């Protein structure tokens, strides 16, 4: 028999305990051993959890219990779980975590501490989708060319409603919070940080890149308006918050941002709270993984897959590479990113203004692909919407600064990247 201790019996922890009980026979048949939860730890013992396991409020009762073989960390946060996971590993216990923030900051340190002790994290990225297993094992024959994913259900839910139903940003964020999709602090979702944690985890497995959120380009969906949505529809695009990892020469671009993508692409059709990740391998070609990225049972399904793998004795390097043999690819500076761009700006509606704008873009080597002008409620002001041909991020940022200094430009300039 294998005994489990759960740190954090919230929605996911309760689902883990309940599924291990309800599906005990099939899980035992697959793992080869009976798996039982010995105890769980919660902060507030007076809250009803809907589980039949013994609960305490002291994590050390799990860490110090010699009968517990596997510690499941579902607490959230970064430093407290880091300390507890370290202690569990130092005691020789295997660990399963769903904690993307913990891994975004401490995955390489934890790999070092774990050594040969299993530390698994399938539920950390895209919830119930087995993307970690797919990358670590399923695609291990391949050089990974790219990963593109909808990795935040809250943003996808909001964008879907904004695009399909014309919903306003604030109202739809409130709805996503009420439905329980959003993080405790929803700026983690809408600001792109949650997706960046997941992207960094995937980039480690795909490329062996040791980067932190601060090292990569992260933008959210906060500035998207119905003007952008209407433009995207007219020009055949969907808007998605994507996590993108792309091999370019000897470097890797890592970025999270709202992206216009062709309506006919598979990932553009992923709506609502669902997640999806496409991975292109040099031998397998394009593969796609779709499913629920959040929710108690879906996330618990991934947690239990890790427990089963550990009980079976399936091991391997935590982050997919034997230490010292990583791909050698380096994180590219965000300035080096090359892509197409969409720009939205408000300008004085006077003769010569358009020429002024296009010549400023031209000064930075930026060539316009398409353009639309729309009136505003102020007849002296027009909205200009552009898409550009491919250019460097640094050129685009410099051009936006220069445009912002022109007398004819009114207010903020909005920009979105386009991936085809
Ligand atoms: N807030 C996250 C999301 C939950 O919306 O996808 C899963 O990480």
Coordinates of C-alpha atoms and ligand atoms in Angstrom, one line a residue:
X1 CA 0.0 0.0 0.0
X2 CA 1.2 3.5 -0.8
X3 CA 0.2 6.4 1.5
X4 CA -0.4 9.9 0.5
X5 CA -0.4 13.2 2.4
X6 CA -2.1 16.2 0.9
X7 CA -0.9 19.8 1.7
X8 CA -3.9 21.9 0.8
X9 CA -7.3 20.3 0.7
X10 CA -9.2 22.9 -1.4
X11 CA -11.2 22.2 -4.5
X12 CA -8.4 20.2 -6.2
X13 CA -7.2 18.5 -3.0
X14 CA -10.7 17.3 -2.2
X15 CA -11.1 16.0 -5.8
X16 CA -7.8 14.1 -5.4
X17 CA -9.0 12.4 -2.2
X18 CA -12.5 11.7 -3.6
X19 CA -11.2 10.2 -6.9
X20 CA -8.6 8.1 -5.2
X21 CA -11.5 6.6 -3.1
X22 CA -14.2 6.4 -5.8
X23 CA -11.9 5.0 -8.5
X24 CA -9.7 3.0 -6.1
X25 CA -10.0 -0.3 -8.0
X26 CA -9.0 0.9 -11.4
X27 CA -6.3 3.1 -10.0
X28 CA -4.8 0.1 -8.1
X29 CA -5.0 -2.1 -11.2
X30 CA -3.1 0.6 -13.2
X31 CA -0.6 1.5 -10.5
X32 CA 0.0 -2.1 -9.3
X33 CA -0.5 -1.0 -5.6
X34 CA -3.3 0.3 -3.5
X35 CA -3.1 4.0 -2.9
X36 CA -4.7 5.7 0.1
X37 CA -4.7 9.2 1.5
X38 CA -3.5 9.1 5.0
X39 CA -4.1 12.7 5.9
X40 CA -4.6 16.2 4.6
X41 CA -3.6 19.6 5.8
X42 CA -5.7 22.8 5.7
X43 CA -5.3 26.3 7.1
X44 CA -8.8 26.5 8.4
X45 CA -10.0 23.4 10.1
X46 CA -13.5 24.7 10.7
X47 CA -14.4 24.9 6.9
X48 CA -16.3 21.9 5.5
X49 CA -14.1 20.2 2.8
X50 CA -16.4 17.4 1.6
X51 CA -13.8 14.7 2.2
X52 CA -13.6 11.6 4.5
X53 CA -9.9 11.9 5.2
X54 CA -8.2 13.0 8.5
X55 CA -7.4 16.7 8.5
X56 CA -4.9 18.7 10.5
X57 CA -3.6 22.3 10.2
X58 CA 0.1 21.4 10.7
X59 CA 2.0 20.6 7.4
X60 CA 4.8 19.0 9.5
X61 CA 2.4 16.2 10.5
X62 CA 2.6 15.1 6.8
X63 CA 6.3 15.9 6.3
X64 CA 7.4 14.0 9.5
X65 CA 5.0 11.0 9.1
X66 CA 7.3 8.1 8.2
X67 CA 4.3 6.2 6.8
X68 CA 3.6 8.8 4.1
X69 CA 5.4 7.9 0.8
X70 CA 4.1 10.7 -1.4
X71 CA 3.4 14.3 -0.5
X72 CA 0.9 16.1 -2.8
X73 CA 1.4 19.9 -2.6
X74 CA -1.7 21.9 -3.6
X75 CA -1.3 24.9 -1.3
X76 CA -0.5 27.7 -3.8
X77 CA 2.0 30.5 -3.1
X78 CA 5.7 30.2 -3.6
X79 CA 8.0 30.4 -0.6
X80 CA 6.0 28.4 1.9
X81 CA 5.4 25.4 -0.4
X82 CA 9.1 25.7 -1.5
X83 CA 10.2 25.2 2.0
X84 CA 7.8 22.3 2.6
X85 CA 8.5 20.5 -0.7
X86 CA 12.3 20.8 0.1
X87 CA 11.7 19.3 3.5
X88 CA 9.6 16.4 2.1
X89 CA 12.3 15.7 -0.5
X90 CA 15.0 15.8 2.1
X91 CA 13.0 13.2 4.0
X92 CA 13.1 11.0 0.9
X93 CA 9.4 11.4 0.1
X94 CA 8.2 11.7 -3.5
X95 CA 6.3 14.9 -4.3
X96 CA 3.5 15.8 -6.7
X97 CA 2.7 19.5 -7.1
X98 CA 0.2 21.4 -9.1
X99 CA 1.9 24.7 -8.2
X100 CA 2.9 26.5 -11.4
X101 CA 4.2 29.6 -9.5
X102 CA 6.5 27.5 -7.3
X103 CA 7.9 25.8 -10.4
X104 CA 8.2 29.1 -12.4
X105 CA 10.6 30.3 -9.8
X106 CA 12.2 27.3 -8.2
X107 CA 12.1 24.3 -10.6
X108 CA 15.8 24.0 -11.2
X109 CA 16.6 24.3 -7.5
X110 CA 14.0 21.7 -6.8
X111 CA 15.4 19.4 -9.5
X112 CA 18.7 19.6 -7.8
X113 CA 17.3 18.9 -4.3
X114 CA 15.1 16.0 -5.6
X115 CA 18.0 14.1 -7.3
X116 CA 16.6 10.7 -7.9
X117 CA 13.5 11.2 -5.8
X118 CA 10.5 11.7 -8.0
X119 CA 9.0 15.2 -8.2
X120 CA 6.2 15.5 -10.6
X121 CA 4.0 18.3 -11.8
X122 CA 1.6 17.3 -14.6
X123 CA -1.3 19.4 -13.1
X124 CA 0.8 22.6 -13.0
X125 CA 0.3 23.3 -16.7
X126 CA -3.0 23.2 -18.6
X127 CA -4.8 21.4 -15.8
X128 CA -6.2 18.1 -17.0
X129 CA -4.4 18.1 -20.3
X130 CA -1.4 15.6 -20.1
X131 CA 1.0 18.1 -21.8
X132 CA 3.9 17.5 -19.4
X133 CA 3.9 13.8 -20.1
X134 CA 3.5 14.4 -23.8
X135 CA 6.5 16.7 -23.9
X136 CA 8.7 14.8 -21.4
X137 CA 8.0 11.4 -22.8
X138 CA 5.7 11.3 -25.8
X139 CA 7.8 13.7 -27.9
X140 CA 11.2 12.8 -26.5
X141 CA 12.5 11.8 -30.0
X142 CA 12.0 15.3 -31.4
X143 CA 13.7 18.6 -31.5
X144 CA 10.9 20.9 -30.5
X145 CA 10.4 23.6 -33.1
X146 CA 7.6 25.5 -31.3
X147 CA 4.9 25.5 -28.7
X148 CA 1.8 27.7 -28.9
X149 CA -0.8 27.4 -26.2
X150 CA -4.0 28.8 -24.8
X151 CA -2.9 28.2 -21.2
X152 CA -5.3 30.5 -19.2
X153 CA -8.9 29.5 -19.2
X154 CA -10.0 32.8 -17.7
X155 CA -8.6 34.9 -20.5
X156 CA -9.9 32.5 -23.1
X157 CA -13.4 32.7 -21.6
X158 CA -13.3 36.5 -21.5
X159 CA -12.0 36.8 -25.1
X160 CA -14.5 34.3 -26.4
X161 CA -17.4 36.3 -24.8
X162 CA -15.9 39.6 -26.0
X163 CA -15.6 38.3 -29.6
X164 CA -18.8 36.2 -29.9
X165 CA -21.2 38.2 -27.7
X166 CA -19.7 41.7 -27.7
X167 CA -19.3 41.5 -23.9
X168 CA -17.5 44.4 -22.1
X169 CA -14.3 43.6 -20.4
X170 CA -15.2 44.5 -16.8
X171 CA -18.5 42.6 -16.8
X172 CA -17.0 39.5 -18.2
X173 CA -14.1 39.5 -15.8
X174 CA -16.6 39.6 -12.9
X175 CA -18.5 36.7 -14.4
X176 CA -15.2 34.6 -14.8
X177 CA -14.5 35.3 -11.1
X178 CA -18.0 34.2 -10.1
X179 CA -17.6 31.0 -12.1
X180 CA -14.4 30.3 -10.1
X181 CA -12.1 30.3 -13.2
X182 CA -9.9 33.2 -12.1
X183 CA -7.0 33.2 -9.7
X184 CA -7.5 34.8 -6.3
X185 CA -5.9 37.9 -7.7
X186 CA -7.3 38.0 -11.3
X187 CA -4.4 40.2 -12.5
X188 CA -2.4 37.0 -12.6
X189 CA -4.8 35.8 -15.3
X190 CA -5.6 38.9 -17.3
X191 CA -2.0 40.2 -17.0
X192 CA -0.6 37.0 -18.6
X193 CA 1.4 36.0 -15.5
X194 CA -0.4 32.6 -14.9
X195 CA 0.2 31.7 -18.6
X196 CA 3.9 32.7 -18.3
X197 CA 4.4 30.3 -15.4
X198 CA 3.1 27.5 -17.5
X199 CA 5.1 28.5 -20.6
X200 CA 8.3 28.6 -18.5
X201 CA 7.6 25.0 -17.3
X202 CA 7.1 23.8 -20.9
X203 CA 10.1 25.7 -22.1
X204 CA 12.3 23.9 -19.6
X205 CA 11.1 20.5 -20.8
X206 CA 11.3 21.4 -24.5
X207 CA 14.6 23.3 -24.4
X208 CA 16.2 23.1 -21.0
X209 CA 15.8 26.9 -20.6
X210 CA 16.2 28.2 -17.0
X211 CA 14.3 31.5 -17.2
X212 CA 12.0 33.3 -14.7
X213 CA 8.9 35.3 -15.5
X214 CA 10.9 38.6 -15.2
X215 CA 13.1 37.4 -18.1
X216 CA 10.4 37.1 -20.7
X217 CA 7.9 39.3 -22.6
X218 CA 4.5 39.1 -20.7
X219 CA 1.5 41.2 -21.7
X220 CA -2.1 40.6 -20.9
X221 CA -5.5 41.3 -22.4
X222 CA -6.4 44.4 -20.4
X223 CA -6.2 46.9 -23.3
X224 CA -8.3 45.0 -25.9
X225 CA -11.3 46.9 -27.0
X226 CA -14.3 46.2 -29.2
X227 CA -12.6 48.2 -31.9
X228 CA -9.8 45.6 -31.9
X229 CA -12.3 42.8 -31.9
X230 CA -14.2 44.3 -34.9
X231 CA -10.9 44.8 -36.8
X232 CA -9.8 41.2 -36.1
X233 CA -13.2 39.9 -37.4
X234 CA -13.0 42.0 -40.5
X235 CA -9.5 40.8 -41.4
X236 CA -10.1 37.1 -40.6
X237 CA -8.4 36.8 -37.2
X238 CA -9.4 35.5 -33.7
X239 CA -7.7 37.1 -30.7
X240 CA -6.2 34.6 -28.1
X241 CA -3.9 35.1 -25.2
X242 CA -1.0 32.7 -26.3
X243 CA 2.0 31.4 -24.6
X244 CA 4.6 31.0 -27.4
X245 CA 8.0 29.2 -27.3
X246 CA 9.7 29.2 -30.7
X247 CA 13.2 28.0 -31.7
X248 CA 14.9 30.6 -33.9
X249 CA 18.4 29.6 -34.9
X250 CA 20.3 28.9 -31.7
X251 CA 17.8 30.8 -29.6
X252 CA 14.3 30.5 -28.2
X253 CA 11.7 33.2 -28.1
X254 CA 9.5 33.0 -25.0
X255 CA 6.5 35.3 -24.9
X256 CA 3.0 35.6 -23.6
X257 CA 0.6 38.2 -25.2
X258 CA -2.7 38.7 -26.8
X259 CA -2.3 37.5 -30.4
X260 CA -4.3 37.8 -33.6
X261 CA -4.3 34.4 -35.2
X262 CA -6.0 33.3 -38.5
X263 CA -9.6 32.2 -37.8
X264 CA -9.1 29.0 -39.7
X265 CA -6.2 27.7 -37.5
X266 CA -7.1 24.9 -35.1
X267 CA -6.2 26.8 -31.9
X268 CA -8.4 29.7 -33.0
X269 CA -11.4 27.4 -32.6
X270 CA -10.7 26.7 -28.9
X271 CA -13.4 28.7 -27.1
X272 CA -14.5 29.3 -23.6
X273 CA -12.6 28.2 -20.6
X274 CA -10.8 25.3 -22.5
X275 CA -7.1 25.2 -22.9
X276 CA -5.1 23.9 -25.9
X277 CA -1.4 23.5 -26.7
X278 CA 0.1 22.8 -30.1
X279 CA 3.6 21.4 -30.2
X280 CA 5.6 21.1 -33.4
X281 CA 8.4 18.5 -33.3
X282 CA 11.0 18.1 -36.1
X283 CA 10.0 14.5 -36.7
X284 CA 6.4 14.2 -35.6
X285 CA 5.2 17.5 -37.1
X286 CA 2.3 19.4 -35.5
X287 CA 0.5 17.9 -32.6
X288 CA -2.3 19.4 -30.5
X289 CA -3.6 18.8 -27.0
X290 CA -7.0 20.1 -25.9
X291 CA -9.0 19.9 -22.7
X292 CA -10.0 21.6 -19.4
X293 CA -7.2 23.7 -18.0
X294 CA -8.8 24.2 -14.6
X295 CA -11.4 22.7 -12.3
X296 CA -11.2 20.2 -9.3
X297 CA -11.7 16.9 -11.0
X298 CA -9.7 17.8 -14.2
X299 CA -6.7 19.0 -12.2
X300 CA -7.0 16.1 -9.8
X301 CA -6.9 13.7 -12.8
X302 CA -3.5 15.1 -13.7
X303 CA -2.3 14.9 -10.0
X304 CA -3.3 11.3 -9.8
X305 CA -1.6 10.4 -13.1
X306 CA 1.7 11.6 -11.4
X307 CA 0.9 9.5 -8.3
X308 CA 0.3 6.4 -10.5
X309 CA 3.5 7.1 -12.4
X310 CA 5.5 7.3 -9.2
X311 CA 4.0 4.1 -7.8
X312 CA 4.8 2.3 -11.1
X313 CA 8.4 3.4 -10.8
X314 CA 8.4 5.5 -14.0
X315 CA 11.2 8.0 -13.4
X316 CA 13.5 10.2 -15.4
X317 CA 14.9 13.7 -15.0
X318 CA 12.3 16.0 -13.5
X319 CA 12.7 18.7 -16.2
X320 CA 13.1 16.3 -19.1
X321 CA 16.9 16.5 -19.6
X322 CA 19.7 14.7 -17.9
X323 CA 21.5 17.5 -16.0
X324 CA 24.2 19.2 -18.1
X325 CA 22.9 17.8 -21.3
X326 CA 20.2 20.4 -22.0
X327 CA 19.7 21.6 -25.6
X328 CA 22.2 24.5 -25.2
X329 CA 19.6 26.9 -26.8
X330 CA 19.6 30.3 -25.2
X331 CA 16.6 32.6 -24.4
X332 CA 16.4 35.3 -27.1
X333 CA 16.2 38.9 -25.9
X334 CA 12.6 40.2 -26.4
X335 CA 14.1 42.9 -28.7
X336 CA 15.1 40.2 -31.2
X337 CA 11.5 38.8 -31.5
X338 CA 10.3 39.1 -35.1
X339 CA 6.6 39.1 -35.9
X340 CA 3.8 41.0 -37.5
X341 CA 2.0 43.7 -35.6
X342 CA -1.4 45.4 -35.3
X343 CA -1.6 49.0 -34.2
X344 CA -4.5 51.2 -33.1
X345 CA -4.1 54.9 -32.7
X346 CA -6.2 58.0 -32.6
X347 CA -5.1 60.9 -34.8
X348 CA -6.2 64.4 -35.8
X349 CA -8.4 63.9 -38.9
X350 CA -6.5 66.4 -41.1
X351 CA -4.8 66.3 -44.4
X352 CA -1.2 65.0 -44.3
X353 CA -1.7 63.0 -41.1
X354 CA -1.7 59.6 -42.7
X355 CA 1.5 60.4 -44.6
X356 CA 3.1 61.6 -41.3
X357 CA 2.2 58.3 -39.6
X358 CA 3.4 56.0 -42.5
X359 CA 6.6 57.9 -42.9
X360 CA 7.4 57.6 -39.2
X361 CA 6.8 53.8 -39.4
X362 CA 9.0 53.8 -42.6
X363 CA 11.9 55.5 -40.7
X364 CA 12.1 52.3 -38.5
X365 CA 11.9 50.0 -41.6
X366 CA 8.3 49.1 -40.8
X367 CA 6.1 48.3 -43.8
X368 CA 2.3 48.5 -43.6
X369 CA 0.3 45.4 -44.7
X370 CA -3.2 46.7 -44.3
X371 CA -5.0 49.8 -43.0
X372 CA -8.4 50.9 -41.9
X373 CA -9.7 54.3 -40.9
X374 CA -12.7 54.7 -38.6
X375 CA -14.5 57.9 -37.5
X376 CA -14.9 58.6 -33.8
X377 CA -17.6 60.4 -31.9
X378 CA -15.3 63.5 -32.1
X379 CA -15.3 64.5 -35.8
X380 CA -11.9 66.1 -35.5
X381 CA -10.4 62.7 -34.5
X382 CA -10.1 59.4 -36.5
X383 CA -9.0 55.9 -35.5
X384 CA -6.3 54.4 -37.6
X385 CA -5.9 50.6 -37.5
X386 CA -2.8 49.0 -39.2
X387 CA -1.3 45.7 -39.6
X388 CA 2.4 45.6 -40.5
X389 CA 4.7 43.1 -42.2
X390 CA 7.2 41.3 -40.1
X391 CA 9.6 43.5 -38.1
X392 CA 11.7 43.4 -35.0
X393 CA 10.2 44.0 -31.6
X394 CA 12.8 46.7 -30.9
X395 CA 11.9 48.5 -34.1
X396 CA 8.2 48.4 -33.3
X397 CA 8.8 49.7 -29.8
X398 CA 10.9 52.6 -31.1
X399 CA 8.3 53.4 -33.7
X400 CA 5.6 53.5 -31.1
X401 CA 7.6 55.9 -29.0
X402 CA 8.2 58.1 -32.0
X403 CA 4.5 58.0 -33.1
X404 CA 3.5 58.9 -29.5
X405 CA 5.6 62.1 -29.8
X406 CA 3.8 63.3 -33.0
X407 CA 1.4 66.3 -32.3
X408 CA -1.3 64.7 -34.5
X409 CA -1.4 61.5 -32.4
X410 CA -4.0 61.6 -29.5
X411 CA -3.7 59.4 -26.4
X412 CA -2.3 55.9 -26.1
X413 CA -1.2 53.7 -29.0
X414 CA -2.4 50.1 -28.7
X415 CA -0.4 47.2 -30.2
X416 CA -1.1 43.5 -30.6
X417 CA 1.1 40.9 -32.2
X418 CA 0.0 38.7 -35.1
X419 CA 1.0 35.1 -35.6
X420 CA 0.3 33.3 -38.9
Ligands
LIG1 N1 -6.7 30.7 -13.4 C1 -6.3 29.6 -14.2 C2 -7.0 29.7 -15.5 C3 -6.5 28.3 -13.5 O1 -7.9 30.6 -15.7 O2 -6.6 29.0 -16.4 C4 -5.7 27.2 -13.9 O3 -4.3 27.4 -13.8

